[in-house]
Amino acid sequence: QVQLVESGGGLVQPGGSLRLSCAASGFNFSHYPMSWVRQAPGKGLEWISGIDSGGGSASYQDFVKGRFAISRDNAKNTVYLQMNSLKPEDTAVYYCNLFYNGVNIRGKGTLVNVSS
C-alpha cells in the first residue's frame, strides 16, 4: 500500500536550517508530483511547496520563497525540503503529500520547532 514516512524535524534556533525527508513506497514514485504541507499549532493545513514528477519544476508559497527548497531523488523514492533561515512562525508539523487516485495521502509528519 502507499506509504509516506517523513523525517528530519527537530528543535532549531531562529535562523537555523533543517532538511526534511519523505520516503515513499507502494506506488510508482517517479510518475507523481509531490508536495509539502504543514500544520501549525491550532491552525489548519497549509500548502508550502510542490515539485513535478521529474523534479524539473518546483513552486512555493510566497512566505517560504528564497528560504525553502524542494527536491526529489526518484532513484531513492524520496522527496526533500531544505529549510533555511527558519523563523518561529515556521513551527509546525510538516507532511509530504501525494495526490493519488483522487485522494490526498500524507504520512504521520515530522515536527519542526523553531525556538530560542
mmCIF file of C-alpha atoms in Angstrom:
data_model
loop_
_atom_site.group_PDB
_atom_site.id
_atom_site.type_symbol
_atom_site.label_atom_id
_atom_site.label_comp_id
_atom_site.label_asym_id
_atom_site.label_seq_id
_atom_site.Cartn_x
_atom_site.Cartn_y
_atom_site.Cartn_z
ATOM 1 C CA GLN A 1 0.000 0.000 0.000
ATOM 2 C CA VAL A 2 1.016 3.625 -0.391
ATOM 3 C CA GLN A 3 3.221 4.794 2.441
ATOM 4 C CA LEU A 4 4.903 8.112 3.151
ATOM 5 C CA VAL A 5 7.351 8.490 6.048
ATOM 6 C CA GLU A 6 8.626 11.943 6.971
ATOM 7 C CA SER A 7 11.776 12.546 9.000
ATOM 8 C CA GLY A 8 14.315 15.230 9.823
ATOM 9 C CA GLY A 9 12.356 17.537 12.090
ATOM 10 C CA GLY A 10 13.529 18.793 15.443
ATOM 11 C CA LEU A 11 14.259 21.814 17.581
ATOM 12 C CA VAL A 12 16.213 24.567 15.851
ATOM 13 C CA GLN A 13 17.051 28.159 16.735
ATOM 14 C CA PRO A 14 15.706 31.049 14.651
ATOM 15 C CA GLY A 15 17.903 31.496 11.613
ATOM 16 C CA GLY A 16 18.859 27.845 11.577
ATOM 17 C CA SER A 17 18.365 25.146 8.974
ATOM 18 C CA LEU A 18 16.809 21.708 8.702
ATOM 19 C CA ARG A 19 16.426 19.207 5.897
ATOM 20 C CA LEU A 20 13.271 17.143 5.867
ATOM 21 C CA SER A 21 12.967 13.863 4.012
ATOM 22 C CA CYS A 22 9.973 11.852 2.910
ATOM 23 C CA ALA A 23 10.469 8.225 1.937
ATOM 24 C CA ALA A 24 7.759 6.892 -0.348
ATOM 25 C CA SER A 25 6.697 3.346 -1.172
ATOM 26 C CA GLY A 26 3.807 1.397 -2.645
ATOM 27 C CA PHE A 27 3.406 3.397 -5.852
ATOM 28 C CA ASN A 28 5.397 4.459 -8.890
ATOM 29 C CA PHE A 29 7.052 7.455 -7.251
ATOM 30 C CA SER A 30 8.680 8.854 -10.371
ATOM 31 C CA HIS A 31 5.280 9.286 -12.032
ATOM 32 C CA TYR A 32 3.739 11.580 -9.426
ATOM 33 C CA PRO A 33 4.185 15.194 -8.369
ATOM 34 C CA MET A 34 4.799 15.604 -4.662
ATOM 35 C CA SER A 35 4.284 18.441 -2.238
ATOM 36 C CA TRP A 36 4.922 19.526 1.324
ATOM 37 C CA VAL A 37 2.237 20.898 3.610
ATOM 38 C CA ARG A 38 2.339 21.938 7.235
ATOM 39 C CA GLN A 39 0.058 22.438 10.187
ATOM 40 C CA ALA A 40 0.973 24.948 12.856
ATOM 41 C CA PRO A 41 -0.417 24.563 16.383
ATOM 42 C CA GLY A 42 -4.088 25.457 16.399
ATOM 43 C CA LYS A 43 -4.211 26.126 12.663
ATOM 44 C CA GLY A 44 -5.252 24.293 9.516
ATOM 45 C CA LEU A 45 -3.133 22.615 6.883
ATOM 46 C CA GLU A 46 -1.295 24.937 4.521
ATOM 47 C CA TRP A 47 0.475 24.061 1.310
ATOM 48 C CA ILE A 48 4.150 25.072 1.198
ATOM 49 C CA SER A 49 5.774 23.738 -1.926
ATOM 50 C CA GLY A 50 5.345 21.284 -4.785
ATOM 51 C CA ILE A 51 7.561 19.557 -7.325
ATOM 52 C CA ASP A 52 6.729 17.827 -10.578
ATOM 53 C CA SER A 53 7.309 14.143 -11.193
ATOM 54 C CA GLY A 54 10.689 14.639 -12.851
ATOM 55 C CA GLY A 55 11.974 17.205 -10.407
ATOM 56 C CA GLY A 56 12.433 19.875 -13.038
ATOM 57 C CA SER A 57 9.774 22.290 -11.857
ATOM 58 C CA ALA A 58 9.002 23.500 -8.348
ATOM 59 C CA SER A 59 6.649 26.034 -6.833
ATOM 60 C CA TYR A 60 6.464 27.730 -3.450
ATOM 61 C CA GLN A 61 4.227 29.739 -1.237
ATOM 62 C CA ASP A 62 5.383 33.332 -1.029
ATOM 63 C CA PHE A 63 6.217 33.082 2.665
ATOM 64 C CA VAL A 64 8.897 30.417 2.039
ATOM 65 C CA LYS A 65 10.311 31.625 -1.280
ATOM 66 C CA GLY A 66 14.038 32.140 -1.059
ATOM 67 C CA ARG A 67 14.249 30.200 2.229
ATOM 68 C CA PHE A 68 12.963 26.699 1.404
ATOM 69 C CA ALA A 69 13.914 24.405 -1.474
ATOM 70 C CA ILE A 70 12.108 21.248 -2.530
ATOM 71 C CA SER A 71 13.875 18.462 -4.394
ATOM 72 C CA ARG A 72 13.473 14.777 -5.106
ATOM 73 C CA ASP A 73 15.567 11.719 -5.866
ATOM 74 C CA ASN A 74 13.489 9.324 -7.936
ATOM 75 C CA ALA A 75 16.136 6.617 -7.626
ATOM 76 C CA LYS A 76 15.639 6.702 -3.851
ATOM 77 C CA ASN A 77 11.859 7.338 -3.893
ATOM 78 C CA THR A 78 12.451 10.330 -1.642
ATOM 79 C CA VAL A 79 11.402 13.956 -1.635
ATOM 80 C CA TYR A 80 13.227 16.593 0.413
ATOM 81 C CA LEU A 81 12.579 20.016 1.852
ATOM 82 C CA GLN A 82 15.625 22.105 2.667
ATOM 83 C CA MET A 83 14.612 24.831 5.091
ATOM 84 C CA ASN A 84 16.937 27.761 5.770
ATOM 85 C CA SER A 85 16.561 30.996 7.737
ATOM 86 C CA LEU A 86 13.892 29.397 9.872
ATOM 87 C CA LYS A 87 11.538 31.621 11.815
ATOM 88 C CA PRO A 88 9.421 30.899 14.903
ATOM 89 C CA GLU A 89 6.324 31.067 12.698
ATOM 90 C CA ASP A 90 7.659 28.075 10.757
ATOM 91 C CA THR A 91 6.954 25.925 13.807
ATOM 92 C CA ALA A 92 4.578 23.191 12.648
ATOM 93 C CA VAL A 93 4.171 19.540 11.826
ATOM 94 C CA TYR A 94 5.379 19.048 8.270
ATOM 95 C CA TYR A 95 3.884 16.438 5.972
ATOM 96 C CA CYS A 96 4.707 15.305 2.488
ATOM 97 C CA ASN A 97 1.609 14.989 0.366
ATOM 98 C CA LEU A 98 0.662 12.761 -2.562
ATOM 99 C CA PHE A 99 -2.494 13.185 -4.605
ATOM 100 C CA TYR A 100 -3.235 9.588 -5.580
ATOM 101 C CA ASN A 101 -6.418 8.181 -7.099
ATOM 102 C CA GLY A 102 -8.301 11.327 -6.168
ATOM 103 C CA VAL A 103 -7.209 11.346 -2.545
ATOM 104 C CA ASN A 104 -4.574 13.325 -0.667
ATOM 105 C CA ILE A 105 -2.278 10.958 1.200
ATOM 106 C CA ARG A 106 0.133 12.088 3.912
ATOM 107 C CA GLY A 107 2.419 10.432 6.392
ATOM 108 C CA LYS A 108 2.466 10.953 10.153
ATOM 109 C CA GLY A 109 4.528 14.094 9.762
ATOM 110 C CA THR A 110 7.642 15.441 11.431
ATOM 111 C CA LEU A 111 7.634 18.235 13.993
ATOM 112 C CA VAL A 112 9.715 21.340 13.389
ATOM 113 C CA ASN A 113 10.078 23.614 16.409
ATOM 114 C CA VAL A 114 11.826 26.923 15.826
ATOM 115 C CA SER A 115 12.639 28.461 19.171
ATOM 116 C CA SER A 116 15.469 30.088 21.058
#
